[in-house]
Short mmCIF file of C-alpha atoms and ligand atoms in Angstrom, two decimals:
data_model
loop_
_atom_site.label_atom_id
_atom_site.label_comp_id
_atom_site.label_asym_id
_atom_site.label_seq_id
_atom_site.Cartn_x
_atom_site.Cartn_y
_atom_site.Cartn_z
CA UNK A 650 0.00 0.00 0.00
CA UNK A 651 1.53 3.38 -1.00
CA UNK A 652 2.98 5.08 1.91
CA UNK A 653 0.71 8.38 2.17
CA UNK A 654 -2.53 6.01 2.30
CA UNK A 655 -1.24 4.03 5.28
CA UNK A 656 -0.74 7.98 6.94
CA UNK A 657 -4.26 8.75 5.86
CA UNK A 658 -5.64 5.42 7.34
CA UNK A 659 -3.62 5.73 10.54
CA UNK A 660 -5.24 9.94 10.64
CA UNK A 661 -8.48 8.58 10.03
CA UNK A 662 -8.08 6.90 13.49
CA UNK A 663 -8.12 10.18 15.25
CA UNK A 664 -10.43 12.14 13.92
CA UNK A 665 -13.38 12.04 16.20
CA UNK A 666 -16.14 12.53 13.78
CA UNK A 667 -15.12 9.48 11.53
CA UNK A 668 -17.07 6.30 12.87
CA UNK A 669 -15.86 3.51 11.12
CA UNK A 670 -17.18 -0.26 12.63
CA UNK A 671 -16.06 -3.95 11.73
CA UNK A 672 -19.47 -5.34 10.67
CA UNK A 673 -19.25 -7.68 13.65
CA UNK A 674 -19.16 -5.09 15.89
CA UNK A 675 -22.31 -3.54 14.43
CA UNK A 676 -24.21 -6.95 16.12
CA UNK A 677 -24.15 -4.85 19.20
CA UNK A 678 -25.91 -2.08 17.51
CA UNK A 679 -24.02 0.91 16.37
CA UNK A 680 -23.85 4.02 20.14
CA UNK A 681 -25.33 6.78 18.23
CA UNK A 682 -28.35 5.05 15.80
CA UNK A 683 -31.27 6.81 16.77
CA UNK A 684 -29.65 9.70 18.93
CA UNK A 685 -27.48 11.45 16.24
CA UNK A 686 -28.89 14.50 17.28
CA UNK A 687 -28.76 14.45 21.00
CA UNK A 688 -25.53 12.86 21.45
CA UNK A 689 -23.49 13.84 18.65
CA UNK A 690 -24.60 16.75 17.67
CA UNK A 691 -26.56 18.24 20.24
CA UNK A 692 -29.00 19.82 18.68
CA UNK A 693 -32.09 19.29 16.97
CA UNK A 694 -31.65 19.98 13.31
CA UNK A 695 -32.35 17.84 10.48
CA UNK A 696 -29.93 15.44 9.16
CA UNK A 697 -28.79 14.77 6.07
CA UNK A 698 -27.16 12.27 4.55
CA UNK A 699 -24.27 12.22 1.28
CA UNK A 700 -23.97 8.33 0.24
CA UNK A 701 -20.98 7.43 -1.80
CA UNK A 702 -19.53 10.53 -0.84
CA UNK A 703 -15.91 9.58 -1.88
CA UNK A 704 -14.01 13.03 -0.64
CA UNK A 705 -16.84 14.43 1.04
CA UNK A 706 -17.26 17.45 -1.13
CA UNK A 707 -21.24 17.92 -0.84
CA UNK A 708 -20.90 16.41 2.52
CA UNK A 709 -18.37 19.53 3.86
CA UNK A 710 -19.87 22.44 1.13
CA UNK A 711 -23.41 22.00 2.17
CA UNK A 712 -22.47 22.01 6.12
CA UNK A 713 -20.74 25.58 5.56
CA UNK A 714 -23.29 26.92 3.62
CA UNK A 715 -25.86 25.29 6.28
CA UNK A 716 -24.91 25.86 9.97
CA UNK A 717 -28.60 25.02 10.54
CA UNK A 718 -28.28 21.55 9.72
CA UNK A 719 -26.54 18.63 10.39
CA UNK A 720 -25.00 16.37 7.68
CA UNK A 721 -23.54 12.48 7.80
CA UNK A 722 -20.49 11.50 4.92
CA UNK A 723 -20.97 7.73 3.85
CA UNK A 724 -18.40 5.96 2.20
CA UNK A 725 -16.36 2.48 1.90
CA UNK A 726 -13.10 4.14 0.74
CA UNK A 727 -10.95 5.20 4.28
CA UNK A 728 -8.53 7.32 1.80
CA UNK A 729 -11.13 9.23 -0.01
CA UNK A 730 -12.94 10.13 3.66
CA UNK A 731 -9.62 11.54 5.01
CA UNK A 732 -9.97 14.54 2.52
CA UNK A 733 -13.40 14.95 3.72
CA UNK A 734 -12.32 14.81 7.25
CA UNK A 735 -8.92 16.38 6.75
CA UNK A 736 -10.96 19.48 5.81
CA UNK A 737 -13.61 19.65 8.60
CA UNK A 738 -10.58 19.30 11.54
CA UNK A 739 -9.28 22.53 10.01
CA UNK A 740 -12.13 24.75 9.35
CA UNK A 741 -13.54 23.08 12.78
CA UNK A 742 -16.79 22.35 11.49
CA UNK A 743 -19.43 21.06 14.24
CA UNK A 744 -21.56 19.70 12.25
CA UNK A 745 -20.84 17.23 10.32
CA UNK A 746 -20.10 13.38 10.66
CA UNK A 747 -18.41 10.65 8.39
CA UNK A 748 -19.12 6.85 8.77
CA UNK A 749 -16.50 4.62 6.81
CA UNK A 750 -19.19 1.62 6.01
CA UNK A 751 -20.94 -0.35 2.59
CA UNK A 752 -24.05 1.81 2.63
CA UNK A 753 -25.55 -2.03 2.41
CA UNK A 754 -25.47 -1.39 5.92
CA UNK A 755 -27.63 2.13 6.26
CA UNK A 756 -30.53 0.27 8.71
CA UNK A 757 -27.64 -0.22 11.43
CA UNK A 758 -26.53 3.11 12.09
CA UNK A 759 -30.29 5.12 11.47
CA UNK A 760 -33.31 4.68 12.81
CA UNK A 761 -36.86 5.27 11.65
CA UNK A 762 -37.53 9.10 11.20
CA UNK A 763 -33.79 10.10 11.59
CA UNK A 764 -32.84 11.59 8.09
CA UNK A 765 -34.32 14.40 6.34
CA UNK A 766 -32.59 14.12 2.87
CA UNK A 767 -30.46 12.01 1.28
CA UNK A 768 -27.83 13.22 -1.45
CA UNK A 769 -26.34 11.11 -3.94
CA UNK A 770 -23.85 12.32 -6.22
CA UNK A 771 -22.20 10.56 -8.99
CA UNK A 772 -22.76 7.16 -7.72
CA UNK A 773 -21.37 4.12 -9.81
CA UNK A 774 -24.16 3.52 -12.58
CA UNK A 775 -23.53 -0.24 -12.59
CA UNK A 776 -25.08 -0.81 -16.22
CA UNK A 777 -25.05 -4.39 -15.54
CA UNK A 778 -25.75 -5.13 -12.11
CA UNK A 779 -29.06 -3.27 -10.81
CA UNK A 780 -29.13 -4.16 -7.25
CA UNK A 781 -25.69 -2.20 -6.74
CA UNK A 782 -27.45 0.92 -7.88
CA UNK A 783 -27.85 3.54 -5.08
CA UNK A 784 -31.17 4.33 -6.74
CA UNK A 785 -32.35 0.60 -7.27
CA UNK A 786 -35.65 -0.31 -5.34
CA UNK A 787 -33.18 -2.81 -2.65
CA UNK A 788 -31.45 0.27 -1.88
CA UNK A 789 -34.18 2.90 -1.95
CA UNK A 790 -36.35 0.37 0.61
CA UNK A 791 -33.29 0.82 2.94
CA UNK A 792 -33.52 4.62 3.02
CA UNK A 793 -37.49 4.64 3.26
CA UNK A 794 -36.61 2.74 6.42
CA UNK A 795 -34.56 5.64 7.78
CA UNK A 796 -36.38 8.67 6.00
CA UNK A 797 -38.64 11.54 7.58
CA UNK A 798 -41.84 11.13 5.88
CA UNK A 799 -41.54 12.74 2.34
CA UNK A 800 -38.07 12.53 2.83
CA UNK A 801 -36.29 14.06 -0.55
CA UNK A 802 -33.10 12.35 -1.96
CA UNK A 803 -30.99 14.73 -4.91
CA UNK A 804 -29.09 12.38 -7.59
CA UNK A 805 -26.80 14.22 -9.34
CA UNK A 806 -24.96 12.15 -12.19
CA UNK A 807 -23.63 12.58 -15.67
CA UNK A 808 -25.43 9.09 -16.69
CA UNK A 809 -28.63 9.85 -18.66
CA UNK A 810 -29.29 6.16 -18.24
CA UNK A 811 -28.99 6.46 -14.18
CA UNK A 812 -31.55 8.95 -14.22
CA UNK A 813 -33.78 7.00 -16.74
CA UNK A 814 -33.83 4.16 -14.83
CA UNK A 815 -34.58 6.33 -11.49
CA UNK A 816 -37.31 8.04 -12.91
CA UNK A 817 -38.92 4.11 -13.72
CA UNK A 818 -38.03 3.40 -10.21
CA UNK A 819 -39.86 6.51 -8.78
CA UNK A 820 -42.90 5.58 -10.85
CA UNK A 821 -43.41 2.20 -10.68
CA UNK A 822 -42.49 1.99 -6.48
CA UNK A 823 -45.11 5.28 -5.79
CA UNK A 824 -42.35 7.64 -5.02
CA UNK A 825 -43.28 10.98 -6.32
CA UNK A 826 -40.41 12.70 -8.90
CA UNK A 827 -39.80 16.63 -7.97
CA UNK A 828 -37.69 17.48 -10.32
CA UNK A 829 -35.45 16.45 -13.47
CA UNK A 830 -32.58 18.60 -14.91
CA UNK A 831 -30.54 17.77 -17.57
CA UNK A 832 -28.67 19.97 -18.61
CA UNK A 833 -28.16 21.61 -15.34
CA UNK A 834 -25.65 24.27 -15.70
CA UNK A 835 -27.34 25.53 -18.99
CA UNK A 836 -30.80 25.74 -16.83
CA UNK A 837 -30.42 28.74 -15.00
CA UNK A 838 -30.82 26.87 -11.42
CA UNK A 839 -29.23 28.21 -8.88
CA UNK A 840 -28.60 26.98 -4.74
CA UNK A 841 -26.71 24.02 -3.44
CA UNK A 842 -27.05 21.82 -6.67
CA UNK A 843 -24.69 23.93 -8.33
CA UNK A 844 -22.94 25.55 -5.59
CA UNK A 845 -20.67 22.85 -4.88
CA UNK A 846 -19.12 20.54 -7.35
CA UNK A 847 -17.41 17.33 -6.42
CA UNK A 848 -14.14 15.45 -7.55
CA UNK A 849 -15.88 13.03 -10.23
CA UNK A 850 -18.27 15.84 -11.07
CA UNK A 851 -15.06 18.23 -12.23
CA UNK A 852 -13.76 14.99 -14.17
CA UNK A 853 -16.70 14.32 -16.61
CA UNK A 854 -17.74 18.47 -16.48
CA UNK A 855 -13.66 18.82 -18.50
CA UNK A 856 -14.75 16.11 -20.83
CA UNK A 857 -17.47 18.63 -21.51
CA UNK A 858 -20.67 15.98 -20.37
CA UNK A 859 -23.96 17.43 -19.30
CA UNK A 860 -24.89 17.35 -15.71
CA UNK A 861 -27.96 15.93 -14.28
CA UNK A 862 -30.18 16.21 -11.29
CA UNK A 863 -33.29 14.32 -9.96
CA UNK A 864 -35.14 15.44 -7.00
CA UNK A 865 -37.94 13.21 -5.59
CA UNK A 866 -39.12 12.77 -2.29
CA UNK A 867 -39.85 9.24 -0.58
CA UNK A 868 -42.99 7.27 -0.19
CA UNK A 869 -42.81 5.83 3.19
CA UNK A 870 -46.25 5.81 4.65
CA UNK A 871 -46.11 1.85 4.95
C1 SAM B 1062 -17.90 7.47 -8.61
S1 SAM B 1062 -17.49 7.71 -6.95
C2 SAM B 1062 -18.23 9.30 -6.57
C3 SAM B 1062 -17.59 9.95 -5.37
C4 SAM B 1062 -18.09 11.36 -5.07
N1 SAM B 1062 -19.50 11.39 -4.73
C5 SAM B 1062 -17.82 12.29 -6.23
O1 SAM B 1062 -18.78 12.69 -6.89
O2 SAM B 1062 -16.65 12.60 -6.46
C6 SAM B 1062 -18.60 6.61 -6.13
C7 SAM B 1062 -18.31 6.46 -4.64
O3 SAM B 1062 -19.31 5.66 -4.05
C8 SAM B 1062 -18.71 4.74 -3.16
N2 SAM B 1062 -19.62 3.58 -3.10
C9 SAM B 1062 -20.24 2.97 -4.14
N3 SAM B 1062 -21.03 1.97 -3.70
C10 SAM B 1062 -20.91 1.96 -2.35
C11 SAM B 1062 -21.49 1.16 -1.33
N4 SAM B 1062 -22.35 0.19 -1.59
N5 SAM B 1062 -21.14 1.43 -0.05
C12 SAM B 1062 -20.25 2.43 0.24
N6 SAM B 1062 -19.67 3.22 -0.69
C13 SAM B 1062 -20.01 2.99 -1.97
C14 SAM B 1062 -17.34 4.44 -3.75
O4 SAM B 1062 -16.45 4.02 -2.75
C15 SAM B 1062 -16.97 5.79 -4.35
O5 SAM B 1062 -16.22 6.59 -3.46
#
């Protein structure tokens, strides 16, 4: 392993707001499920959630521009995290969390109620293999579990198919679609969606790809 990953892995141990769990360890249910708010954050503002977050951009942009609220970094990859992390230990942000974890695993660090909105932003689009898609009805039941009522999720992506296939998703599971972008930085939209732009985002935007965004909110009144 190169050298400046093993430093990252061994900095990840000591930043405070990094949880990251074996999944054994997770049998005896993850200390803060439930009472992010109250015990970790002590406060009561929403939370909100980036998934595949890789270097935390969204994660870390959205807490600056949003003191208000309270927002959770999920990714596998330790090395992409520390840049994430690196950044909130020196601008000494309060509120916001990473957790190093398969997001297979969402239902054992939230409970029911606990997140207010989930971003996604250029997840893997896994042509062949549907139930690794963030937006695939195995994962989307996961985050119903965990969602406010209404919740909203954002997908941002540069895949026209991704946001295809989520828009069949939305309709034939009852989820109600919000809104669909794209060509989002020729539409005139302004706020978070295009305030911050994240590492994989600034790859495909030089090749000169369109950017798209889906916002629709969760069904989860069963
Ligand atoms: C294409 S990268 C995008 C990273 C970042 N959001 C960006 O836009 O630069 C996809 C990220 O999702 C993470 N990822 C994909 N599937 C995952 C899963 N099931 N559990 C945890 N992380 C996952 C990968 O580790 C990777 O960092």
């Amino acid at each position: 392993m190169p050298k400046k990953k093993l430093i990252h892995f061994k900095e990840n141990l000591t930043f405070p707001f990094l949880f990251q769990y074996r999944y054994h360890e997770l049998g005896n249910g993850f200390p803060l499920k439930g009472c992010w708010k109250e015990k970790f954050f002590q406060n009561s503002n929403p939370v909100i959630l980036e998934l595949g977050c890789g270097k935390g951009e969204y994660t870390v942009g959205l807490a600056k521009a949003h003191p208000e609220k309270n927002f959770i970094g999920m990714d596998i990859k330790g090395a992409r995290l520390w840049r994430g992390c690196h950044t909130v230990k020196q601008d000494n942000l309060g509120n916001v969390a990473f957790i190093r974890s398969m997001i297979d695993h969402i239902e054992h660090y939230f409970t029911r109620d606990e997140i207010s909105e989930i971003w996604i932003t250029f997840p893997d689009p896994h042509p062949g293999k549907e139930r690794k898609r963030l937006t695939s009805p195995r994962f989307i039941e996961k985050f119903q579990k965990i969602m406010k009522p209404g919740g909203i999720i954002h997908l941002k992506t540069d895949d026209m198919n991704l946001v295809d296939y989520t828009s069949g998703v939305i309709e034939k599971c009852g989820h109600k679609e919000i809104l669909t972008i794209r060509d989002l930085y020729n539409s005139g939209t302004g706020g978070d969606v295009v305030n911050v732009q994240t590492y994989y985002e600034n790859i495909w935007l030089q090749e000169g790809k369109k950017i798209c965004y889906l916002q629709f909110s969760i069904n989860n009144t069963n």
